[in-house]
Structure formats: structure tokens, C-alpha cells
mmCIF file of C-alpha atoms and ligand atoms in Angstrom:
data_model
loop_
_atom_site.group_PDB
_atom_site.id
_atom_site.type_symbol
_atom_site.label_atom_id
_atom_site.label_comp_id
_atom_site.label_asym_id
_atom_site.label_seq_id
_atom_site.Cartn_x
_atom_site.Cartn_y
_atom_site.Cartn_z
ATOM 1 C CA MET A 1153 120.225 75.365 -22.393
ATOM 2 C CA VAL A 1154 121.917 73.093 -19.865
ATOM 3 C CA VAL A 1155 119.494 70.958 -17.899
ATOM 4 C CA LYS A 1156 120.463 69.763 -14.417
ATOM 5 C CA CYS A 1157 120.007 66.175 -13.258
ATOM 6 C CA LYS A 1158 116.524 65.642 -11.809
ATOM 7 C CA ARG A 1159 117.919 63.494 -8.980
ATOM 8 C CA CYS A 1160 120.995 65.318 -7.657
ATOM 9 C CA GLY A 1161 120.288 68.755 -9.102
ATOM 10 C CA VAL A 1162 124.050 69.356 -9.297
ATOM 11 C CA ASN A 1163 125.448 67.652 -12.395
ATOM 12 C CA ASN A 1164 124.345 68.263 -15.954
ATOM 13 C CA ALA A 1165 121.772 65.821 -17.241
ATOM 14 C CA GLU A 1166 123.097 63.729 -20.123
ATOM 15 C CA ILE A 1167 120.509 60.962 -20.264
ATOM 16 C CA TYR A 1168 116.792 61.197 -20.912
ATOM 17 C CA LEU A 1169 114.524 58.287 -19.926
ATOM 18 C CA ALA A 1170 111.279 58.835 -21.826
ATOM 19 C CA HIS A 1171 109.276 56.146 -20.002
ATOM 20 C CA SER A 1172 109.718 57.911 -16.651
ATOM 21 C CA ASN A 1173 110.306 61.406 -18.084
ATOM 22 C CA LEU A 1174 113.604 61.734 -16.161
ATOM 23 C CA ARG A 1175 116.738 63.654 -17.109
ATOM 24 C CA LEU A 1176 119.756 62.276 -15.281
ATOM 25 C CA CYS A 1177 123.492 62.720 -14.936
ATOM 26 C CA PRO A 1178 125.618 59.612 -15.618
ATOM 27 C CA ASP A 1179 126.291 58.939 -11.898
ATOM 28 C CA CYS A 1180 122.625 59.075 -10.919
ATOM 29 C CA PHE A 1181 121.653 57.024 -13.977
ATOM 30 C CA MET A 1182 124.091 54.244 -13.045
ATOM 31 C CA LEU A 1183 122.979 54.275 -9.420
ATOM 32 C CA LEU A 1184 119.282 54.076 -10.361
ATOM 33 C CA THR A 1185 119.979 51.333 -12.919
ATOM 34 C CA GLU A 1186 121.747 49.218 -10.295
ATOM 35 C CA ARG A 1187 118.865 49.863 -7.876
ATOM 36 C CA LYS A 1188 116.330 48.679 -10.461
ATOM 37 C CA VAL A 1189 118.236 45.403 -10.806
ATOM 38 C CA LYS A 1190 118.455 44.936 -7.016
ATOM 39 C CA HIS A 1191 114.757 45.753 -6.769
ATOM 40 C CA ALA A 1192 113.859 43.051 -9.341
ATOM 41 C CA VAL A 1193 116.107 40.526 -7.554
ATOM 42 C CA GLU A 1194 114.392 41.295 -4.222
ATOM 43 C CA THR A 1195 110.829 41.491 -5.582
ATOM 44 C CA TYR A 1196 111.032 38.070 -7.199
ATOM 45 C CA LYS A 1197 113.381 36.579 -4.537
ATOM 46 C CA MET A 1198 115.823 35.628 -7.292
ATOM 47 C CA ILE A 1199 118.949 35.181 -5.164
ATOM 48 C CA SER A 1200 119.423 33.659 -1.711
ATOM 49 C CA LYS A 1201 122.567 33.730 0.404
ATOM 50 C CA ASP A 1202 123.683 30.164 -0.344
ATOM 51 C CA ASP A 1203 123.362 30.509 -4.098
ATOM 52 C CA ASN A 1204 126.190 29.812 -6.515
ATOM 53 C CA ILE A 1205 125.164 31.617 -9.691
ATOM 54 C CA GLY A 1206 126.094 30.966 -13.304
ATOM 55 C CA ILE A 1207 125.702 33.965 -15.633
ATOM 56 C CA ALA A 1208 125.276 33.326 -19.362
ATOM 57 C CA VAL A 1209 127.508 35.912 -21.059
ATOM 58 C CA SER A 1210 127.585 36.601 -24.804
ATOM 59 C CA GLY A 1211 129.782 39.687 -25.074
ATOM 60 C CA GLY A 1212 126.645 41.804 -25.602
ATOM 61 C CA LYS A 1213 125.493 44.861 -23.665
ATOM 62 C CA ASP A 1214 122.857 43.027 -21.602
ATOM 63 C CA SER A 1215 124.823 40.102 -20.221
ATOM 64 C CA SER A 1216 127.902 42.293 -19.616
ATOM 65 C CA SER A 1217 125.846 44.819 -17.645
ATOM 66 C CA LEU A 1218 124.181 41.955 -15.785
ATOM 67 C CA ALA A 1219 127.501 40.351 -14.798
ATOM 68 C CA TYR A 1220 128.907 43.705 -13.694
ATOM 69 C CA ILE A 1221 125.864 44.731 -11.634
ATOM 70 C CA LEU A 1222 125.366 41.331 -9.967
ATOM 71 C CA SER A 1223 128.994 40.959 -9.039
ATOM 72 C CA LYS A 1224 129.049 44.528 -7.636
ATOM 73 C CA SER A 1225 125.723 44.303 -5.802
ATOM 74 C CA PHE A 1226 126.098 40.743 -4.501
ATOM 75 C CA GLU A 1227 129.798 40.666 -3.696
ATOM 76 C CA LYS A 1228 129.581 37.647 -1.390
ATOM 77 C CA ILE A 1229 127.668 35.425 -3.825
ATOM 78 C CA PRO A 1230 129.895 33.092 -5.893
ATOM 79 C CA ILE A 1231 129.442 33.878 -9.589
ATOM 80 C CA THR A 1232 130.757 31.996 -12.642
ATOM 81 C CA LEU A 1233 130.524 33.452 -16.143
ATOM 82 C CA ILE A 1234 129.549 30.914 -18.801
ATOM 83 C CA HIS A 1235 130.207 31.608 -22.480
ATOM 84 C CA ILE A 1236 129.414 29.428 -25.482
ATOM 85 C CA ASP A 1237 131.758 29.779 -28.452
ATOM 86 C CA LEU A 1238 129.372 29.386 -31.407
ATOM 87 C CA GLY A 1239 132.107 29.169 -34.052
ATOM 88 C CA ILE A 1240 130.745 32.036 -36.195
ATOM 89 C CA PRO A 1241 133.703 33.484 -38.197
ATOM 90 C CA ASN A 1242 135.078 36.779 -36.752
ATOM 91 C CA TYR A 1243 132.022 37.325 -34.582
ATOM 92 C CA SER A 1244 132.730 34.489 -32.135
ATOM 93 C CA GLN A 1245 136.432 35.365 -31.675
ATOM 94 C CA HIS A 1246 135.412 38.978 -31.092
ATOM 95 C CA CYS A 1247 132.780 37.978 -28.483
ATOM 96 C CA LEU A 1248 135.234 35.675 -26.723
ATOM 97 C CA GLU A 1249 137.768 38.516 -26.344
ATOM 98 C CA LYS A 1250 135.075 40.717 -24.782
ATOM 99 C CA VAL A 1251 133.930 38.137 -22.214
ATOM 100 C CA LYS A 1252 137.549 37.406 -21.268
ATOM 101 C CA GLU A 1253 138.104 41.125 -20.620
ATOM 102 C CA LEU A 1254 134.869 41.295 -18.629
ATOM 103 C CA SER A 1255 135.890 38.340 -16.478
ATOM 104 C CA LYS A 1256 139.160 40.143 -15.635
ATOM 105 C CA ILE A 1257 137.439 43.430 -14.826
ATOM 106 C CA ILE A 1258 134.938 41.876 -12.408
ATOM 107 C CA ASP A 1259 137.374 39.214 -11.191
ATOM 108 C CA ARG A 1260 135.017 36.264 -11.628
ATOM 109 C CA GLU A 1261 135.817 32.914 -13.229
ATOM 110 C CA LEU A 1262 134.920 32.366 -16.899
ATOM 111 C CA VAL A 1263 133.988 28.952 -18.325
ATOM 112 C CA VAL A 1264 134.121 28.734 -22.133
ATOM 113 C CA TYR A 1265 132.297 25.939 -23.947
ATOM 114 C CA SER A 1266 133.255 25.509 -27.599
ATOM 115 C CA LEU A 1267 130.601 23.929 -29.840
ATOM 116 C CA GLU A 1268 133.278 22.790 -32.264
ATOM 117 C CA LYS A 1269 135.510 21.170 -29.643
ATOM 118 C CA GLU A 1270 132.748 19.593 -27.577
ATOM 119 C CA LEU A 1271 130.152 18.656 -30.202
ATOM 120 C CA GLY A 1272 131.991 18.782 -33.533
ATOM 121 C CA PHE A 1273 129.957 21.468 -35.327
ATOM 122 C CA LYS A 1274 129.617 25.253 -35.556
ATOM 123 C CA ILE A 1275 126.485 27.413 -35.917
ATOM 124 C CA PRO A 1276 127.220 28.195 -39.630
ATOM 125 C CA ASP A 1277 126.932 24.420 -40.301
ATOM 126 C CA PHE A 1278 123.163 24.846 -39.856
ATOM 127 C CA LYS A 1279 123.027 26.821 -43.109
ATOM 128 C CA ALA A 1280 123.032 23.588 -45.135
ATOM 129 C CA THR A 1281 120.280 21.950 -43.031
ATOM 130 C CA ILE A 1282 116.517 22.352 -42.701
ATOM 131 C CA TYR A 1283 117.360 25.056 -40.099
ATOM 132 C CA GLY A 1284 119.030 27.225 -42.768
ATOM 133 C CA LYS A 1285 116.119 29.695 -42.701
ATOM 134 C CA LYS A 1286 115.738 29.650 -38.923
ATOM 135 C CA MET A 1287 119.307 29.815 -37.722
ATOM 136 C CA CYS A 1288 118.360 31.951 -34.694
ATOM 137 C CA SER A 1289 115.854 29.412 -33.471
ATOM 138 C CA ALA A 1290 118.356 26.508 -33.760
ATOM 139 C CA CYS A 1291 121.087 28.604 -32.122
ATOM 140 C CA GLY A 1292 118.706 29.707 -29.350
ATOM 141 C CA ALA A 1293 117.635 26.120 -28.623
ATOM 142 C CA ILE A 1294 121.258 25.003 -28.424
ATOM 143 C CA LYS A 1295 122.231 27.822 -26.086
ATOM 144 C CA ARG A 1296 119.230 27.289 -23.785
ATOM 145 C CA TYR A 1297 119.978 23.571 -23.502
ATOM 146 C CA LEU A 1298 123.713 24.046 -22.954
ATOM 147 C CA PHE A 1299 123.445 26.867 -20.407
ATOM 148 C CA ASN A 1300 121.162 24.628 -18.383
ATOM 149 C CA LYS A 1301 123.391 21.576 -18.740
ATOM 150 C CA ILE A 1302 126.658 23.410 -18.028
ATOM 151 C CA THR A 1303 125.141 25.004 -14.899
ATOM 152 C CA TYR A 1304 123.956 21.578 -13.766
ATOM 153 C CA ASP A 1305 127.294 19.884 -14.539
ATOM 154 C CA LEU A 1306 129.247 22.603 -12.686
ATOM 155 C CA GLY A 1307 127.061 22.099 -9.598
ATOM 156 C CA LEU A 1308 125.816 25.715 -9.628
ATOM 157 C CA THR A 1309 122.406 26.565 -8.176
ATOM 158 C CA LYS A 1310 120.893 28.998 -10.712
ATOM 159 C CA ILE A 1311 121.431 30.423 -14.148
ATOM 160 C CA ALA A 1312 121.058 34.179 -14.711
ATOM 161 C CA THR A 1313 120.446 35.509 -18.207
ATOM 162 C CA GLY A 1314 120.535 39.034 -19.616
ATOM 163 C CA HIS A 1315 116.922 39.063 -20.864
ATOM 164 C CA ASN A 1316 115.746 42.636 -20.380
ATOM 165 C CA LEU A 1317 112.389 44.384 -20.498
ATOM 166 C CA ASP A 1318 112.371 44.713 -24.309
ATOM 167 C CA ASP A 1319 113.222 41.017 -24.761
ATOM 168 C CA THR A 1320 110.457 40.043 -22.366
ATOM 169 C CA VAL A 1321 107.846 42.327 -23.953
ATOM 170 C CA GLU A 1322 108.769 40.951 -27.377
ATOM 171 C CA ALA A 1323 108.514 37.330 -26.218
ATOM 172 C CA LEU A 1324 105.187 37.924 -24.420
ATOM 173 C CA PHE A 1325 103.778 39.832 -27.381
ATOM 174 C CA ASN A 1326 104.700 36.970 -29.687
ATOM 175 C CA SER A 1327 103.118 34.395 -27.392
ATOM 176 C CA TYR A 1328 99.920 36.483 -27.187
ATOM 177 C CA VAL A 1329 99.788 36.786 -30.978
ATOM 178 C CA GLU A 1330 100.309 33.050 -31.393
ATOM 179 C CA GLY A 1331 98.029 32.169 -28.486
ATOM 180 C CA ASN A 1332 100.869 30.149 -26.990
ATOM 181 C CA VAL A 1333 99.493 29.847 -23.464
ATOM 182 C CA GLY A 1334 102.208 27.408 -22.355
ATOM 183 C CA ALA A 1335 104.951 29.872 -23.278
ATOM 184 C CA LEU A 1336 103.081 32.729 -21.567
ATOM 185 C CA VAL A 1337 102.995 30.790 -18.309
ATOM 186 C CA ARG A 1338 106.627 29.625 -18.516
ATOM 187 C CA LEU A 1339 108.058 33.086 -19.127
ATOM 188 C CA ARG A 1340 108.836 34.468 -15.676
ATOM 189 C CA PRO A 1341 111.407 36.684 -13.976
ATOM 190 C CA PHE A 1342 112.252 33.662 -11.810
ATOM 191 C CA LEU A 1343 111.506 30.177 -13.086
ATOM 192 C CA PRO A 1344 112.071 27.677 -10.260
ATOM 193 C CA LYS A 1345 113.209 24.085 -10.628
ATOM 194 C CA THR A 1346 110.637 21.804 -12.240
ATOM 195 C CA HIS A 1347 112.943 18.752 -12.515
ATOM 196 C CA PRO A 1348 116.201 17.858 -10.695
ATOM 197 C CA LYS A 1349 118.188 18.599 -13.881
ATOM 198 C CA MET A 1350 116.221 21.708 -14.870
ATOM 199 C CA MET A 1351 118.113 24.576 -13.286
ATOM 200 C CA PRO A 1352 116.240 27.576 -11.854
ATOM 201 C CA LYS A 1353 116.460 30.562 -14.207
ATOM 202 C CA ILE A 1354 116.529 34.222 -13.220
ATOM 203 C CA LYS A 1355 116.236 37.417 -15.284
ATOM 204 C CA PRO A 1356 117.482 40.269 -13.083
ATOM 205 C CA LEU A 1357 117.389 42.811 -15.972
ATOM 206 C CA ILE A 1358 113.641 42.402 -16.476
ATOM 207 C CA GLY A 1359 113.054 46.053 -15.450
ATOM 208 C CA LEU A 1360 115.646 47.596 -17.801
ATOM 209 C CA THR A 1361 115.119 48.560 -21.440
ATOM 210 C CA ASP A 1362 117.551 47.800 -24.276
ATOM 211 C CA MET A 1363 118.547 51.462 -24.215
ATOM 212 C CA GLU A 1364 119.224 51.506 -20.448
ATOM 213 C CA CYS A 1365 121.441 48.401 -20.727
ATOM 214 C CA LEU A 1366 123.367 49.949 -23.603
ATOM 215 C CA ILE A 1367 123.860 53.323 -21.897
ATOM 216 C CA TYR A 1368 124.886 51.588 -18.654
ATOM 217 C CA ALA A 1369 127.483 49.413 -20.412
ATOM 218 C CA GLU A 1370 128.830 52.457 -22.245
ATOM 219 C CA TYR A 1371 129.103 54.749 -19.210
ATOM 220 C CA ARG A 1372 130.722 51.940 -17.199
ATOM 221 C CA ASN A 1373 133.063 51.369 -20.122
ATOM 222 C CA LEU A 1374 132.327 47.639 -20.146
ATOM 223 C CA PRO A 1375 133.854 45.526 -22.906
ATOM 224 C CA ILE A 1376 130.965 44.856 -25.291
ATOM 225 C CA ARG A 1377 130.970 43.554 -28.839
ATOM 226 C CA SER A 1378 130.780 45.995 -31.706
ATOM 227 C CA LEU A 1379 130.002 43.333 -34.316
ATOM 228 C CA GLY A 1380 126.516 41.955 -34.902
ATOM 229 C CA CYS A 1381 125.825 38.342 -35.730
ATOM 230 C CA GLN A 1382 125.623 37.883 -39.508
ATOM 231 C CA PHE A 1383 122.685 35.500 -39.171
ATOM 232 C CA SER A 1384 120.412 37.604 -36.966
ATOM 233 C CA GLU A 1385 120.050 40.679 -39.191
ATOM 234 C CA SER A 1386 116.562 40.018 -40.427
ATOM 235 C CA SER A 1387 115.345 37.824 -37.602
ATOM 236 C CA ARG A 1388 111.699 38.048 -36.656
ATOM 237 C CA THR A 1389 112.645 39.026 -33.111
ATOM 238 C CA ILE A 1390 114.376 42.185 -34.342
ATOM 239 C CA ARG A 1391 111.467 43.091 -36.595
ATOM 240 C CA ARG A 1392 108.965 42.641 -33.769
ATOM 241 C CA LYS A 1393 111.111 44.794 -31.477
ATOM 242 C CA ARG A 1394 111.069 47.571 -34.080
ATOM 243 C CA LEU A 1395 107.292 47.398 -34.159
ATOM 244 C CA LEU A 1396 107.037 47.571 -30.359
ATOM 245 C CA ASN A 1397 109.416 50.553 -30.312
ATOM 246 C CA LEU A 1398 107.030 52.384 -32.643
ATOM 247 C CA LEU A 1399 104.259 51.868 -30.084
ATOM 248 C CA ALA A 1400 106.536 53.103 -27.292
ATOM 249 C CA GLU A 1401 107.347 56.255 -29.274
ATOM 250 C CA ASN A 1402 103.697 57.266 -29.042
ATOM 251 C CA MET A 1403 103.101 55.828 -25.576
ATOM 252 C CA PRO A 1404 106.387 55.996 -23.646
ATOM 253 C CA ASN A 1405 105.361 53.677 -20.808
ATOM 254 C CA PHE A 1406 103.695 51.108 -23.072
ATOM 255 C CA LYS A 1407 106.292 48.361 -22.440
ATOM 256 C CA HIS A 1408 106.358 48.893 -18.670
ATOM 257 C CA THR A 1409 102.558 48.834 -18.469
ATOM 258 C CA PHE A 1410 102.325 45.766 -20.705
ATOM 259 C CA ILE A 1411 104.780 43.821 -18.575
ATOM 260 C CA SER A 1412 103.319 44.777 -15.228
ATOM 261 C CA SER A 1413 99.758 44.020 -16.405
ATOM 262 C CA HIS A 1414 100.925 40.619 -17.557
ATOM 263 C CA PHE A 1415 102.810 39.604 -14.411
ATOM 264 C CA ARG A 1416 100.440 41.177 -11.884
ATOM 265 C CA ARG A 1417 97.038 40.598 -13.419
ATOM 266 C CA LEU A 1418 97.020 38.101 -16.250
ATOM 267 C CA LEU A 1419 99.614 35.529 -15.163
ATOM 268 C CA PRO A 1420 97.822 34.686 -11.871
ATOM 269 C CA CYS A 1421 94.590 34.066 -13.852
ATOM 270 C CA LEU A 1422 96.393 31.872 -16.363
ATOM 271 C CA GLU A 1423 98.056 29.907 -13.567
ATOM 272 C CA THR A 1424 94.719 29.244 -11.885
ATOM 273 C CA ALA A 1425 93.135 28.220 -15.167
ATOM 274 C CA LEU A 1426 95.984 25.863 -15.990
ATOM 275 C CA LYS A 1427 96.723 24.353 -12.608
ATOM 276 C CA ASP A 1428 95.434 20.889 -13.575
ATOM 277 C CA HIS A 1429 97.261 20.926 -16.891
ATOM 278 C CA GLU A 1430 100.848 20.543 -15.746
ATOM 279 C CA THR A 1431 103.053 19.326 -18.569
ATOM 280 C CA LYS A 1432 104.865 16.097 -17.785
ATOM 281 C CA ILE A 1433 108.639 16.060 -17.894
ATOM 282 C CA TYR A 1434 110.518 13.012 -19.151
ATOM 283 C CA GLU A 1435 114.221 12.272 -19.566
ATOM 284 C CA CYS A 1436 115.777 12.134 -23.031
ATOM 285 C CA PRO A 1437 116.777 8.510 -23.850
ATOM 286 C CA ASN A 1438 119.885 9.867 -25.533
ATOM 287 C CA CYS A 1439 121.331 12.536 -23.193
ATOM 288 C CA GLY A 1440 119.308 12.019 -20.007
ATOM 289 C CA MET A 1441 118.310 15.680 -19.753
ATOM 290 C CA PRO A 1442 114.704 16.773 -19.150
ATOM 291 C CA THR A 1443 112.324 17.037 -22.114
ATOM 292 C CA SER A 1444 108.592 17.285 -22.699
ATOM 293 C CA LEU A 1445 108.763 14.464 -25.267
ATOM 294 C CA GLU A 1446 108.328 10.869 -24.127
ATOM 295 C CA GLY A 1447 110.512 8.077 -25.488
ATOM 296 C CA VAL A 1448 112.169 10.095 -28.283
ATOM 297 C CA PRO A 1449 115.359 12.196 -28.315
ATOM 298 C CA CYS A 1450 114.953 15.757 -26.983
ATOM 299 C CA HIS A 1451 114.867 18.804 -29.292
ATOM 300 C CA PHE A 1452 118.583 19.469 -28.681
ATOM 301 C CA CYS A 1453 119.643 15.890 -29.529
ATOM 302 C CA LYS A 1454 117.459 16.019 -32.628
ATOM 303 C CA ILE A 1455 118.912 19.224 -34.052
ATOM 304 C CA VAL A 1456 122.474 18.162 -33.180
ATOM 305 C CA SER A 1457 121.999 14.841 -34.982
ATOM 306 C CA ILE A 1458 120.618 16.683 -38.047
ATOM 307 C CA VAL A 1459 123.585 19.047 -38.269
ATOM 308 C CA LEU A 1460 126.151 16.280 -37.690
ATOM 309 C CA GLU A 1461 124.509 14.016 -40.265
ATOM 310 C CA LYS A 1462 124.647 16.785 -42.888
ATOM 311 C CA LYS A 1463 128.317 17.442 -42.050
ATOM 312 C CA ASP A 1464 129.195 13.757 -42.407
ATOM 313 C CA LYS A 1465 127.409 13.618 -45.753
ATOM 314 C CA HIS A 1466 129.291 16.679 -46.996
ATOM 315 C CA ALA A 1467 132.596 15.258 -45.781
ATOM 316 C CA SER A 1468 132.022 11.908 -47.511
ATOM 317 C CA GLU A 1469 130.881 13.638 -50.731
ATOM 318 C CA ALA A 1470 133.976 15.865 -50.679
ATOM 319 C CA GLY A 1471 136.419 13.114 -49.817
HETATM 320 ZN ZN1 LIG B 1523 122.626 63.358 -10.796
HETATM 321 ZN ZN1 LIG B 1524 118.728 14.784 -25.419
#
């Protein structure tokens, strides 16, 4: 039996959104997806008219959809795509091709930062270090630091990332489990500036699920990577997401309820409780960027020095 789209009633429905029990045609789905992003941007006042936005793009479904929707919905806002070449064999070349294609399609400038050229190491070099078993956490720390620094160095006003609803639910869930109150308070749809070199961060996809981002990218025919990162296969993040998807199978609006309860009800209480406990921000003696550590190199400088030291040792042993 052919089901018609719940919104237009004309086209055949091809997409089913379990959390809102909606069957939609591709056109209505894309329109509603773009509206959800605009709604999040407006609700959290993420973008103002004199902004100059940097978008962190990886070649994945989320950041590609984000770049496409923002550049379509906010035509007059200057947007620069920022991509970090991680130096992972095959995967990184593949991702780079996809972001180059994306930049052409949406006609926005692309800045590529190569770890190997700029810093002298690649992500696989972490395998031989103490980060060998937590590659994703080292890689994540490097990307977070660099996206902030590149945005700052380019003189942009904000950095937008493709974190979606599933990513946010997973991160919040993890912080609840660990009792990491600091992380719970820092995770926001819009994190304003807390230091002159700490760029404001926005997450316009916070209302979209993994599945919605994927379907959107596919129906829009956006260039997205088909390879997965060889190091992330068994990461804890992916395992936790699987667990949360099991909950959502039995309770379709679980993730949406969880997130809205957190931001509307719990976060204001946490903020009030913590208002006298603001963490101090210092500058790293090595790179000058903001850090919560006083008088010692920041986390980024520390992990970079560890990976470079190991590389030097290997090189001297080999030669
Ligand atoms: Zn329709
Ligand atoms: Zn530093």
C-alpha cells in the first residue's frame, strides 16, 4: 500500500520519522529538516548578522549537511569551511576529496590544515604512544584545539560543528554516568566566549538525529565519505550510541525528551548551583592558548610533545 506524505498529502511518503510518527516525501522531509536547523539557530541565538562563521567539516554526513543548510539558509553570512587532514592512510585522502567537492557545490571557501605539514605528525603516529588505546580521545582533543585556534587565527567570529542530537545525548549520558558536572554545564547548543582566544561554539544540528542527517545528505546528494575511520570501530562512543538506540527503539522520543529535560530543567539548576565555582582560565606557557591548567603546557601541547618525542626516538633508533 502506498502511503501519502503526511505534510503535503500529494507525494508518496518515503521516509518514516519514528520519534514524531511522521511519514514524509523527500521534499517535505528536506524542508522540515532545514526548518529544524533554523529553529535551533533562532532559539539559541546562534548567529547574528555580523558573524563570520567557520564550519568544521570532516567529509561526514553531519558536517556536510550542516555546511549545506547554513550556507543555503544564511546566504548573506560569510562562511569558511575548515578541514583538518589527519594523515590517516586512504581515509584522509578520501575525506579531503569530499570536502573539496562540498566547497565547490556550496561555493564557500575551504581552508585545509594538514597535521603532517604543520605539526610534523599524523594520527596513526599515536599508535606507538600511551594514547595507542585511546586514539579517538587524542584525535578529538587535537581537533577541538585546532578548530578553535584556526578560527581565531583566521579572525572568524564563531565555530559551527556538526554535533547532532545523538552526539549530544551520548555525551550528556556519559557525563551523567561519570558524574562529570563540569562537562554537563559546558555542553551547550551555543557556548559563548569565556576567554578572548576561546571562540564561541555553535551546534545548529542539535535537533537532528544521526538518521535525519544521513537521509538529508543522501537526498541532497551531498558528497559524503563512504569509508569509516579504522581507529574508531570499537570506540566507546559508538558502543554507547548503540545502547541509546536500543532505548529509543522501545521509546521513540527518548532522546528528544532526554535532551529537552536537560536543557530546560536540569541545566538551569546546575548553573545556579555552580555559579560561584567558575573555573579559572590561564594561558598555556608554550602556545599561549587558553587552558584550565596553571603554569604547565596545555593538554594539546602535552599530547603533541608526546607523539613527537616518540617519533624522534623511532627515527633515531631506525637511523
Ligand atoms: Zn510531502
Ligand atoms: Zn599549549
